[in-house]
mmCIF file of N, CA, C and O in Angstrom:
data_model
loop_
_atom_site.group_PDB
_atom_site.id
_atom_site.type_symbol
_atom_site.label_atom_id
_atom_site.label_comp_id
_atom_site.label_asym_id
_atom_site.label_seq_id
_atom_site.Cartn_x
_atom_site.Cartn_y
_atom_site.Cartn_z
ATOM 1 N N UNK A 23 0.817 -1.196 0.000
ATOM 2 C CA UNK A 23 0.000 0.000 0.000
ATOM 3 C C UNK A 23 0.855 1.252 0.000
ATOM 4 O O UNK A 23 0.453 2.267 0.519
ATOM 5 N N UNK A 24 1.995 1.179 -0.621
ATOM 6 C CA UNK A 24 2.888 2.335 -0.623
ATOM 7 C C UNK A 24 2.345 3.449 -1.495
ATOM 8 O O UNK A 24 2.567 4.612 -1.234
ATOM 9 N N UNK A 25 1.575 3.107 -2.557
ATOM 10 C CA UNK A 25 1.066 4.118 -3.462
ATOM 11 C C UNK A 25 -0.288 4.661 -3.062
ATOM 12 O O UNK A 25 -0.818 5.558 -3.687
ATOM 13 N N UNK A 26 -0.902 4.155 -2.038
ATOM 14 C CA UNK A 26 -2.234 4.614 -1.651
ATOM 15 C C UNK A 26 -2.139 5.907 -0.857
ATOM 16 O O UNK A 26 -1.104 6.234 -0.301
ATOM 17 N N UNK A 27 -3.283 6.617 -0.794
ATOM 18 C CA UNK A 27 -3.313 7.899 -0.103
ATOM 19 C C UNK A 27 -3.957 7.766 1.272
ATOM 20 O O UNK A 27 -4.577 8.687 1.758
ATOM 21 N N UNK A 28 -3.842 6.653 1.877
ATOM 22 C CA UNK A 28 -4.441 6.428 3.184
ATOM 23 C C UNK A 28 -3.687 7.132 4.285
ATOM 24 O O UNK A 28 -2.602 7.668 4.087
ATOM 25 N N UNK A 29 -4.241 7.079 5.456
ATOM 26 C CA UNK A 29 -3.624 7.735 6.600
ATOM 27 C C UNK A 29 -2.569 6.832 7.225
ATOM 28 O O UNK A 29 -1.576 7.296 7.743
ATOM 29 N N UNK A 30 -2.736 5.503 7.141
ATOM 30 C CA UNK A 30 -1.811 4.556 7.763
ATOM 31 C C UNK A 30 -0.894 3.955 6.707
ATOM 32 O O UNK A 30 -1.336 3.624 5.616
ATOM 33 N N UNK A 31 0.371 3.826 6.999
ATOM 34 C CA UNK A 31 1.334 3.144 6.128
ATOM 35 C C UNK A 31 1.359 1.658 6.463
ATOM 36 O O UNK A 31 0.643 1.172 7.337
ATOM 37 N N UNK A 32 2.231 0.914 5.757
ATOM 38 C CA UNK A 32 2.366 -0.518 6.025
ATOM 39 C C UNK A 32 2.873 -0.791 7.434
ATOM 40 O O UNK A 32 2.487 -1.774 8.062
ATOM 41 N N UNK A 33 3.717 0.073 7.927
ATOM 42 C CA UNK A 33 4.275 -0.157 9.256
ATOM 43 C C UNK A 33 3.413 0.467 10.352
ATOM 44 O O UNK A 33 3.867 0.667 11.466
ATOM 45 N N UNK A 34 2.170 0.736 10.051
ATOM 46 C CA UNK A 34 1.172 1.270 10.981
ATOM 47 C C UNK A 34 1.531 2.648 11.540
ATOM 48 O O UNK A 34 1.078 3.040 12.606
ATOM 49 N N UNK A 35 2.349 3.422 10.809
ATOM 50 C CA UNK A 35 2.634 4.783 11.236
ATOM 51 C C UNK A 35 1.717 5.742 10.468
ATOM 52 O O UNK A 35 1.315 5.469 9.345
ATOM 53 N N UNK A 36 1.400 6.846 11.041
ATOM 54 C CA UNK A 36 0.484 7.813 10.432
ATOM 55 C C UNK A 36 1.218 8.600 9.361
ATOM 56 O O UNK A 36 2.345 9.052 9.560
ATOM 57 N N UNK A 37 0.565 8.756 8.197
ATOM 58 C CA UNK A 37 1.125 9.516 7.088
ATOM 59 C C UNK A 37 0.795 10.987 7.306
ATOM 60 O O UNK A 37 -0.362 11.395 7.269
ATOM 61 N N UNK A 38 1.793 11.812 7.506
ATOM 62 C CA UNK A 38 1.579 13.224 7.804
ATOM 63 C C UNK A 38 1.645 14.131 6.563
ATOM 64 O O UNK A 38 1.581 15.342 6.687
ATOM 65 N N UNK A 39 1.751 13.565 5.366
ATOM 66 C CA UNK A 39 1.841 14.417 4.177
ATOM 67 C C UNK A 39 0.562 15.211 3.967
ATOM 68 O O UNK A 39 0.597 16.364 3.546
ATOM 69 N N UNK A 40 -0.604 14.614 4.258
ATOM 70 C CA UNK A 40 -1.860 15.348 4.142
ATOM 71 C C UNK A 40 -1.896 16.474 5.159
ATOM 72 O O UNK A 40 -2.290 17.597 4.860
ATOM 73 N N UNK A 41 -1.434 16.191 6.368
ATOM 74 C CA UNK A 41 -1.452 17.212 7.418
ATOM 75 C C UNK A 41 -0.462 18.331 7.134
ATOM 76 O O UNK A 41 -0.690 19.479 7.497
ATOM 77 N N UNK A 42 0.651 18.011 6.469
ATOM 78 C CA UNK A 42 1.632 19.036 6.131
ATOM 79 C C UNK A 42 1.150 19.897 4.955
ATOM 80 O O UNK A 42 1.438 21.078 4.880
ATOM 81 N N UNK A 43 0.407 19.307 4.017
ATOM 82 C CA UNK A 43 -0.059 20.037 2.836
ATOM 83 C C UNK A 43 -1.296 20.867 3.128
ATOM 84 O O UNK A 43 -1.606 21.805 2.386
ATOM 85 N N UNK A 44 -2.013 20.552 4.186
ATOM 86 C CA UNK A 44 -3.263 21.255 4.483
ATOM 87 C C UNK A 44 -3.075 22.752 4.694
ATOM 88 O O UNK A 44 -3.835 23.552 4.124
ATOM 89 N N UNK A 45 -2.101 23.218 5.480
ATOM 90 C CA UNK A 45 -1.942 24.677 5.645
ATOM 91 C C UNK A 45 -1.616 25.390 4.329
ATOM 92 O O UNK A 45 -2.100 26.494 4.080
ATOM 93 N N UNK A 46 -0.810 24.746 3.476
ATOM 94 C CA UNK A 46 -0.490 25.370 2.195
ATOM 95 C C UNK A 46 -1.737 25.482 1.321
ATOM 96 O O UNK A 46 -1.978 26.509 0.684
ATOM 97 N N UNK A 47 -2.555 24.429 1.276
ATOM 98 C CA UNK A 47 -3.783 24.459 0.486
ATOM 99 C C UNK A 47 -4.747 25.494 1.061
ATOM 100 O O UNK A 47 -5.413 26.219 0.310
ATOM 101 N N UNK A 48 -4.806 25.565 2.379
ATOM 102 C CA UNK A 48 -5.686 26.545 3.017
ATOM 103 C C UNK A 48 -5.240 27.959 2.658
ATOM 104 O O UNK A 48 -6.071 28.831 2.391
ATOM 105 N N UNK A 49 -3.951 28.195 2.632
ATOM 106 C CA UNK A 49 -3.443 29.519 2.262
ATOM 107 C C UNK A 49 -3.803 29.855 0.813
ATOM 108 O O UNK A 49 -4.184 30.990 0.513
ATOM 109 N N UNK A 50 -3.701 28.885 -0.073
ATOM 110 C CA UNK A 50 -4.046 29.123 -1.477
ATOM 111 C C UNK A 50 -5.528 29.440 -1.605
ATOM 112 O O UNK A 50 -5.925 30.385 -2.297
ATOM 113 N N UNK A 51 -6.372 28.658 -0.924
ATOM 114 C CA UNK A 51 -7.814 28.923 -0.971
ATOM 115 C C UNK A 51 -8.139 30.299 -0.395
ATOM 116 O O UNK A 51 -8.976 31.027 -0.919
ATOM 117 N N UNK A 52 -7.480 30.651 0.681
ATOM 118 C CA UNK A 52 -7.722 31.956 1.299
ATOM 119 C C UNK A 52 -7.324 33.085 0.351
ATOM 120 O O UNK A 52 -8.049 34.067 0.213
ATOM 121 N N UNK A 53 -6.205 32.937 -0.336
ATOM 122 C CA UNK A 53 -5.768 33.963 -1.288
ATOM 123 C C UNK A 53 -6.757 34.073 -2.441
ATOM 124 O O UNK A 53 -7.126 35.176 -2.862
ATOM 125 N N UNK A 54 -7.212 32.928 -2.955
ATOM 126 C CA UNK A 54 -8.177 32.942 -4.067
ATOM 127 C C UNK A 54 -9.464 33.629 -3.640
ATOM 128 O O UNK A 54 -10.039 34.437 -4.378
ATOM 129 N N UNK A 55 -9.946 33.334 -2.441
ATOM 130 C CA UNK A 55 -11.184 33.957 -1.943
ATOM 131 C C UNK A 55 -10.992 35.454 -1.771
ATOM 132 O O UNK A 55 -11.863 36.254 -2.169
ATOM 133 N N UNK A 56 -9.870 35.877 -1.198
ATOM 134 C CA UNK A 56 -9.637 37.308 -0.991
ATOM 135 C C UNK A 56 -9.512 38.053 -2.317
ATOM 136 O O UNK A 56 -10.047 39.156 -2.470
ATOM 137 N N UNK A 57 -8.824 37.465 -3.299
ATOM 138 C CA UNK A 57 -8.703 38.106 -4.611
ATOM 139 C C UNK A 57 -10.067 38.185 -5.283
ATOM 140 O O UNK A 57 -10.419 39.206 -5.895
ATOM 141 N N UNK A 58 -10.874 37.129 -5.153
ATOM 142 C CA UNK A 58 -12.211 37.146 -5.756
ATOM 143 C C UNK A 58 -13.084 38.227 -5.130
ATOM 144 O O UNK A 58 -13.794 38.949 -5.837
ATOM 145 N N UNK A 59 -13.042 38.355 -3.826
ATOM 146 C CA UNK A 59 -13.834 39.392 -3.153
ATOM 147 C C UNK A 59 -13.340 40.773 -3.562
ATOM 148 O O UNK A 59 -14.143 41.682 -3.824
ATOM 149 N N UNK A 60 -12.035 40.928 -3.677
ATOM 150 C CA UNK A 60 -11.483 42.209 -4.100
ATOM 151 C C UNK A 60 -11.913 42.564 -5.521
ATOM 152 O O UNK A 60 -12.282 43.707 -5.798
ATOM 153 N N UNK A 61 -11.855 41.602 -6.425
ATOM 154 C CA UNK A 61 -12.306 41.856 -7.802
ATOM 155 C C UNK A 61 -13.792 42.161 -7.858
ATOM 156 O O UNK A 61 -14.242 43.004 -8.633
ATOM 157 N N UNK A 62 -14.586 41.480 -7.032
ATOM 158 C CA UNK A 62 -16.018 41.742 -6.996
ATOM 159 C C UNK A 62 -16.302 43.164 -6.519
ATOM 160 O O UNK A 62 -17.139 43.861 -7.089
ATOM 161 N N UNK A 63 -15.608 43.599 -5.469
ATOM 162 C CA UNK A 63 -15.801 44.963 -4.972
ATOM 163 C C UNK A 63 -15.354 45.994 -6.012
ATOM 164 O O UNK A 63 -16.011 47.016 -6.204
ATOM 165 N N UNK A 64 -14.248 45.733 -6.709
ATOM 166 C CA UNK A 64 -13.780 46.640 -7.751
ATOM 167 C C UNK A 64 -14.796 46.717 -8.889
ATOM 168 O O UNK A 64 -15.101 47.801 -9.400
ATOM 169 N N UNK A 65 -15.320 45.568 -9.276
ATOM 170 C CA UNK A 65 -16.302 45.535 -10.361
ATOM 171 C C UNK A 65 -17.576 46.255 -9.953
ATOM 172 O O UNK A 65 -18.219 46.908 -10.777
ATOM 173 N N UNK A 66 -17.950 46.135 -8.704
ATOM 174 C CA UNK A 66 -19.167 46.803 -8.233
ATOM 175 C C UNK A 66 -18.998 48.321 -8.246
ATOM 176 O O UNK A 66 -19.927 49.051 -8.608
ATOM 177 N N UNK A 67 -17.830 48.789 -7.888
ATOM 178 C CA UNK A 67 -17.590 50.237 -7.856
ATOM 179 C C UNK A 67 -17.373 50.823 -9.248
ATOM 180 O O UNK A 67 -17.742 51.957 -9.508
ATOM 181 N N UNK A 68 -16.743 50.076 -10.126
ATOM 182 C CA UNK A 68 -16.380 50.576 -11.455
ATOM 183 C C UNK A 68 -17.145 49.853 -12.546
ATOM 184 O O UNK A 68 -16.577 49.474 -13.573
ATOM 185 N N UNK A 69 -18.420 49.695 -12.351
ATOM 186 C CA UNK A 69 -19.249 48.942 -13.287
ATOM 187 C C UNK A 69 -19.278 49.616 -14.660
ATOM 188 O O UNK A 69 -19.183 48.955 -15.689
ATOM 189 N N UNK A 70 -19.377 50.922 -14.698
ATOM 190 C CA UNK A 70 -19.470 51.634 -15.980
ATOM 191 C C UNK A 70 -18.188 51.521 -16.782
ATOM 192 O O UNK A 70 -18.224 51.373 -18.004
ATOM 193 N N UNK A 71 -17.037 51.607 -16.106
ATOM 194 C CA UNK A 71 -15.765 51.463 -16.814
ATOM 195 C C UNK A 71 -15.649 50.077 -17.435
ATOM 196 O O UNK A 71 -15.208 49.933 -18.573
ATOM 197 N N UNK A 72 -16.040 49.072 -16.688
ATOM 198 C CA UNK A 72 -15.947 47.693 -17.176
ATOM 199 C C UNK A 72 -16.920 47.478 -18.327
ATOM 200 O O UNK A 72 -16.582 46.851 -19.332
ATOM 201 N N UNK A 73 -18.128 48.001 -18.221
ATOM 202 C CA UNK A 73 -19.113 47.832 -19.291
ATOM 203 C C UNK A 73 -18.665 48.562 -20.557
ATOM 204 O O UNK A 73 -18.947 48.123 -21.661
ATOM 205 N N UNK A 74 -17.967 49.673 -20.406
ATOM 206 C CA UNK A 74 -17.463 50.402 -21.559
ATOM 207 C C UNK A 74 -16.419 49.588 -22.311
ATOM 208 O O UNK A 74 -16.310 49.652 -23.527
ATOM 209 N N UNK A 75 -15.648 48.791 -21.580
ATOM 210 C CA UNK A 75 -14.631 47.958 -22.215
ATOM 211 C C UNK A 75 -15.286 46.878 -23.058
ATOM 212 O O UNK A 75 -14.863 46.602 -24.173
ATOM 213 N N UNK A 76 -16.338 46.255 -22.525
ATOM 214 C CA UNK A 76 -16.959 45.124 -23.200
ATOM 215 C C UNK A 76 -18.023 45.512 -24.213
ATOM 216 O O UNK A 76 -18.454 44.680 -24.998
ATOM 217 N N UNK A 77 -18.484 46.757 -24.204
ATOM 218 C CA UNK A 77 -19.499 47.155 -25.178
ATOM 219 C C UNK A 77 -18.811 47.494 -26.497
ATOM 220 O O UNK A 77 -17.842 48.234 -26.546
ATOM 221 N N UNK A 78 -19.330 46.916 -27.565
ATOM 222 C CA UNK A 78 -18.764 47.114 -28.897
ATOM 223 C C UNK A 78 -19.766 47.911 -29.714
ATOM 224 O O UNK A 78 -20.948 47.562 -29.761
ATOM 225 N N UNK A 79 -19.336 48.993 -30.356
ATOM 226 C CA UNK A 79 -20.287 49.744 -31.178
ATOM 227 C C UNK A 79 -20.729 48.888 -32.366
ATOM 228 O O UNK A 79 -19.951 48.084 -32.877
ATOM 229 N N UNK A 80 -21.964 49.048 -32.799
ATOM 230 C CA UNK A 80 -22.439 48.238 -33.925
ATOM 231 C C UNK A 80 -21.691 48.605 -35.196
ATOM 232 O O UNK A 80 -21.353 49.766 -35.417
ATOM 233 N N UNK A 81 -21.410 47.629 -36.021
ATOM 234 C CA UNK A 81 -20.708 47.934 -37.278
ATOM 235 C C UNK A 81 -21.579 48.758 -38.206
ATOM 236 O O UNK A 81 -22.798 48.819 -38.061
ATOM 237 N N UNK A 82 -20.964 49.393 -39.192
ATOM 238 C CA UNK A 82 -21.679 50.271 -40.118
ATOM 239 C C UNK A 82 -22.683 49.516 -40.971
ATOM 240 O O UNK A 82 -23.648 50.079 -41.442
ATOM 241 N N UNK A 83 -22.467 48.217 -41.181
ATOM 242 C CA UNK A 83 -23.368 47.435 -42.025
ATOM 243 C C UNK A 83 -24.773 47.385 -41.431
ATOM 244 O O UNK A 83 -25.756 47.511 -42.139
ATOM 245 N N UNK A 84 -24.874 47.199 -40.127
ATOM 246 C CA UNK A 84 -26.191 47.085 -39.516
ATOM 247 C C UNK A 84 -26.910 48.426 -39.481
ATOM 248 O O UNK A 84 -28.130 48.457 -39.476
ATOM 249 N N UNK A 85 -26.164 49.535 -39.452
ATOM 250 C CA UNK A 85 -26.818 50.836 -39.423
ATOM 251 C C UNK A 85 -27.442 51.162 -40.775
ATOM 252 O O UNK A 85 -28.461 51.840 -40.836
ATOM 253 N N UNK A 86 -26.835 50.706 -41.866
ATOM 254 C CA UNK A 86 -27.386 51.010 -43.178
ATOM 255 C C UNK A 86 -28.604 50.144 -43.489
ATOM 256 O O UNK A 86 -29.405 50.487 -44.348
ATOM 257 N N UNK A 87 -28.744 49.023 -42.807
ATOM 258 C CA UNK A 87 -29.891 48.144 -43.036
ATOM 259 C C UNK A 87 -31.138 48.763 -42.403
ATOM 260 O O UNK A 87 -31.112 49.161 -41.246
ATOM 261 N N UNK A 88 -32.251 48.883 -43.134
ATOM 262 C CA UNK A 88 -33.443 49.522 -42.556
ATOM 263 C C UNK A 88 -34.087 48.645 -41.489
ATOM 264 O O UNK A 88 -34.058 47.426 -41.566
ATOM 265 N N UNK A 89 -34.645 49.324 -40.527
ATOM 266 C CA UNK A 89 -35.345 48.619 -39.463
ATOM 267 C C UNK A 89 -36.722 48.193 -39.969
ATOM 268 O O UNK A 89 -37.383 48.930 -40.696
ATOM 269 N N UNK A 90 -37.164 47.012 -39.572
ATOM 270 C CA UNK A 90 -38.437 46.474 -40.062
ATOM 271 C C UNK A 90 -39.599 47.376 -39.657
ATOM 272 O O UNK A 90 -40.472 47.681 -40.462
ATOM 273 N N UNK A 91 -39.604 47.834 -38.401
ATOM 274 C CA UNK A 91 -40.719 48.645 -37.924
ATOM 275 C C UNK A 91 -40.725 50.021 -38.584
ATOM 276 O O UNK A 91 -41.782 50.587 -38.845
ATOM 277 N N UNK A 92 -39.529 50.579 -38.866
ATOM 278 C CA UNK A 92 -39.483 51.848 -39.581
ATOM 279 C C UNK A 92 -40.066 51.689 -40.972
ATOM 280 O O UNK A 92 -40.823 52.532 -41.453
ATOM 281 N N UNK A 93 -39.721 50.593 -41.635
ATOM 282 C CA UNK A 93 -40.240 50.340 -42.972
ATOM 283 C C UNK A 93 -41.751 50.179 -42.940
ATOM 284 O O UNK A 93 -42.466 50.730 -43.781
ATOM 285 N N UNK A 94 -42.257 49.433 -41.962
ATOM 286 C CA UNK A 94 -43.704 49.227 -41.854
ATOM 287 C C UNK A 94 -44.422 50.536 -41.557
ATOM 288 O O UNK A 94 -45.499 50.798 -42.105
ATOM 289 N N UNK A 95 -43.850 51.380 -40.714
ATOM 290 C CA UNK A 95 -44.515 52.656 -40.417
ATOM 291 C C UNK A 95 -44.507 53.558 -41.650
ATOM 292 O O UNK A 95 -45.476 54.285 -41.890
ATOM 293 N N UNK A 96 -43.439 53.511 -42.444
ATOM 294 C CA UNK A 96 -43.407 54.312 -43.669
ATOM 295 C C UNK A 96 -44.443 53.813 -44.667
ATOM 296 O O UNK A 96 -45.112 54.609 -45.332
ATOM 297 N N UNK A 97 -44.591 52.502 -44.779
ATOM 298 C CA UNK A 97 -45.603 51.940 -45.685
ATOM 299 C C UNK A 97 -46.996 52.339 -45.223
ATOM 300 O O UNK A 97 -47.843 52.744 -46.020
ATOM 301 N N UNK A 98 -47.226 52.250 -43.911
ATOM 302 C CA UNK A 98 -48.534 52.631 -43.378
ATOM 303 C C UNK A 98 -48.811 54.110 -43.628
ATOM 304 O O UNK A 98 -49.920 54.486 -44.015
ATOM 305 N N UNK A 99 -47.811 54.955 -43.408
ATOM 306 C CA UNK A 99 -47.979 56.384 -43.646
ATOM 307 C C UNK A 99 -48.251 56.655 -45.121
ATOM 308 O O UNK A 99 -49.123 57.462 -45.472
ATOM 309 N N UNK A 100 -47.534 55.963 -46.012
ATOM 310 C CA UNK A 100 -47.761 56.134 -47.450
ATOM 311 C C UNK A 100 -49.178 55.725 -47.833
ATOM 312 O O UNK A 100 -49.849 56.398 -48.614
ATOM 313 N N UNK A 101 -49.661 54.615 -47.271
ATOM 314 C CA UNK A 101 -51.024 54.172 -47.565
ATOM 315 C C UNK A 101 -52.052 55.182 -47.064
ATOM 316 O O UNK A 101 -53.046 55.466 -47.738
ATOM 317 N N UNK A 102 -51.815 55.746 -45.885
ATOM 318 C CA UNK A 102 -52.739 56.752 -45.361
ATOM 319 C C UNK A 102 -52.757 57.992 -46.251
ATOM 320 O O UNK A 102 -53.818 58.570 -46.511
ATOM 321 N N UNK A 103 -51.563 58.395 -46.716
ATOM 322 C CA UNK A 103 -51.499 59.568 -47.592
ATOM 323 C C UNK A 103 -52.199 59.305 -48.920
ATOM 324 O O UNK A 103 -52.907 60.178 -49.439
ATOM 325 N N UNK A 104 -52.019 58.109 -49.470
ATOM 326 C CA UNK A 104 -52.697 57.778 -50.720
ATOM 327 C C UNK A 104 -54.205 57.750 -50.529
ATOM 328 O O UNK A 104 -54.959 58.266 -51.364
ATOM 329 N N UNK A 105 -54.661 57.174 -49.422
ATOM 330 C CA UNK A 105 -56.095 57.135 -49.140
ATOM 331 C C UNK A 105 -56.651 58.546 -48.986
ATOM 332 O O UNK A 105 -57.727 58.868 -49.510
ATOM 333 N N UNK A 106 -55.909 59.401 -48.278
ATOM 334 C CA UNK A 106 -56.348 60.780 -48.090
ATOM 335 C C UNK A 106 -56.387 61.514 -49.427
ATOM 336 O O UNK A 106 -57.335 62.274 -49.705
ATOM 337 N N UNK A 107 -55.392 61.289 -50.252
ATOM 338 C CA UNK A 107 -55.349 61.936 -51.567
ATOM 339 C C UNK A 107 -56.531 61.493 -52.427
ATOM 340 O O UNK A 107 -57.176 62.323 -53.085
ATOM 341 N N UNK A 108 -56.820 60.209 -52.417
ATOM 342 C CA UNK A 108 -57.953 59.700 -53.201
ATOM 343 C C UNK A 108 -59.260 60.265 -52.680
ATOM 344 O O UNK A 108 -60.136 60.682 -53.462
ATOM 345 N N UNK A 109 -59.401 60.342 -51.351
ATOM 346 C CA UNK A 109 -60.643 60.886 -50.794
ATOM 347 C C UNK A 109 -60.788 62.369 -51.120
ATOM 348 O O UNK A 109 -61.891 62.855 -51.388
ATOM 349 N N UNK A 110 -59.668 63.115 -51.118
ATOM 350 C CA UNK A 110 -59.733 64.539 -51.476
ATOM 351 C C UNK A 110 -60.130 64.712 -52.944
ATOM 352 O O UNK A 110 -60.922 65.586 -53.278
ATOM 353 N N UNK A 111 -59.571 63.861 -53.807
ATOM 354 C CA UNK A 111 -59.951 63.925 -55.225
ATOM 355 C C UNK A 111 -61.431 63.617 -55.386
ATOM 356 O O UNK A 111 -62.132 64.272 -56.157
ATOM 357 N N UNK A 112 -61.903 62.641 -54.659
ATOM 358 C CA UNK A 112 -63.310 62.255 -54.749
ATOM 359 C C UNK A 112 -64.207 63.386 -54.243
ATOM 360 O O UNK A 112 -65.252 63.674 -54.818
ATOM 361 N N UNK A 113 -63.773 64.075 -53.148
ATOM 362 C CA UNK A 113 -64.553 65.192 -52.610
ATOM 363 C C UNK A 113 -64.602 66.346 -53.612
ATOM 364 O O UNK A 113 -65.617 67.023 -53.735
ATOM 365 N N UNK A 114 -63.510 66.596 -54.303
ATOM 366 C CA UNK A 114 -63.493 67.685 -55.287
ATOM 367 C C UNK A 114 -64.344 67.335 -56.503
ATOM 368 O O UNK A 114 -64.956 68.214 -57.097
ATOM 369 N N UNK A 115 -64.396 66.081 -56.865
ATOM 370 C CA UNK A 115 -65.194 65.680 -58.011
ATOM 371 C C UNK A 115 -66.669 65.568 -57.654
ATOM 372 O O UNK A 115 -67.525 65.732 -58.499
ATOM 373 N N UNK A 116 -66.997 65.323 -56.434
ATOM 374 C CA UNK A 116 -68.379 65.106 -56.002
ATOM 375 C C UNK A 116 -69.266 66.343 -56.242
ATOM 376 O O UNK A 116 -70.324 66.214 -56.826
ATOM 377 N N UNK A 117 -68.871 67.541 -55.833
ATOM 378 C CA UNK A 117 -69.750 68.696 -56.072
ATOM 379 C C UNK A 117 -69.947 68.986 -57.556
ATOM 380 O O UNK A 117 -71.010 69.426 -57.961
ATOM 381 N N UNK A 118 -68.971 68.736 -58.379
ATOM 382 C CA UNK A 118 -69.131 68.979 -59.808
ATOM 383 C C UNK A 118 -70.182 68.051 -60.393
ATOM 384 O O UNK A 118 -71.017 68.474 -61.175
ATOM 385 N N UNK A 119 -70.145 66.786 -59.995
ATOM 386 C CA UNK A 119 -71.133 65.850 -60.533
ATOM 387 C C UNK A 119 -72.533 66.190 -60.000
ATOM 388 O O UNK A 119 -73.519 66.022 -60.693
ATOM 389 N N UNK A 120 -72.618 66.699 -58.762
ATOM 390 C CA UNK A 120 -73.916 67.120 -58.230
ATOM 391 C C UNK A 120 -74.415 68.350 -58.985
ATOM 392 O O UNK A 120 -75.592 68.476 -59.273
ATOM 393 N N UNK A 121 -73.493 69.236 -59.306
ATOM 394 C CA UNK A 121 -73.905 70.435 -60.063
ATOM 395 C C UNK A 121 -74.368 70.048 -61.442
ATOM 396 O O UNK A 121 -75.347 70.582 -61.959
ATOM 397 N N UNK A 122 -73.684 69.060 -62.074
ATOM 398 C CA UNK A 122 -74.130 68.585 -63.386
ATOM 399 C C UNK A 122 -75.508 67.954 -63.297
ATOM 400 O O UNK A 122 -76.359 68.195 -64.142
ATOM 401 N N UNK A 123 -75.718 67.175 -62.272
ATOM 402 C CA UNK A 123 -77.036 66.513 -62.142
ATOM 403 C C UNK A 123 -78.116 67.539 -61.844
ATOM 404 O O UNK A 123 -79.231 67.423 -62.299
ATOM 405 N N UNK A 124 -77.750 68.616 -61.116
ATOM 406 C CA UNK A 124 -78.702 69.653 -60.819
ATOM 407 C C UNK A 124 -79.067 70.413 -62.100
ATOM 408 O O UNK A 124 -80.214 70.773 -62.318
ATOM 409 N N UNK A 125 -78.067 70.636 -62.934
ATOM 410 C CA UNK A 125 -78.335 71.330 -64.179
ATOM 411 C C UNK A 125 -79.201 70.489 -65.109
ATOM 412 O O UNK A 125 -80.070 71.018 -65.778
ATOM 413 N N UNK A 126 -78.988 69.208 -65.085
ATOM 414 C CA UNK A 126 -79.788 68.346 -65.927
ATOM 415 C C UNK A 126 -81.246 68.328 -65.464
ATOM 416 O O UNK A 126 -82.164 68.290 -66.275
ATOM 417 N N UNK A 127 -81.416 68.387 -64.180
ATOM 418 C CA UNK A 127 -82.794 68.354 -63.674
ATOM 419 C C UNK A 127 -83.529 69.656 -63.968
ATOM 420 O O UNK A 127 -84.726 69.668 -64.085
ATOM 421 N N UNK A 128 -82.801 70.757 -64.064
ATOM 422 C CA UNK A 128 -83.437 72.018 -64.380
ATOM 423 C C UNK A 128 -83.883 72.101 -65.828
ATOM 424 O O UNK A 128 -84.844 72.754 -66.145
ATOM 425 N N UNK A 129 -83.214 71.472 -66.706
ATOM 426 C CA UNK A 129 -83.562 71.560 -68.110
ATOM 427 C C UNK A 129 -84.750 70.764 -68.386
ATOM 428 O O UNK A 129 -85.773 70.721 -68.574
#
């Protein structure tokens, strides 16, 4: 059992390698925890600086591409204008046809 990680050796003596390595591992864990807490506090205080680093401006290609909702609103506006124009033409033609019918009835 020389290669095993047990506490007892073949000669029934206690293996102290785990006990000797424990303080070193504890120190490493403590350092990792302290650095993590420090980075968390720094990130909390400087959130805007960090977000500025990771935010990427959109490329020019996407800006030239039209937005779907803008296109739909323009189409809707164009349809409303065409409808209004047709109704105005119809209103202007309506009194003339009434005047013609009135003249016909007088004769």
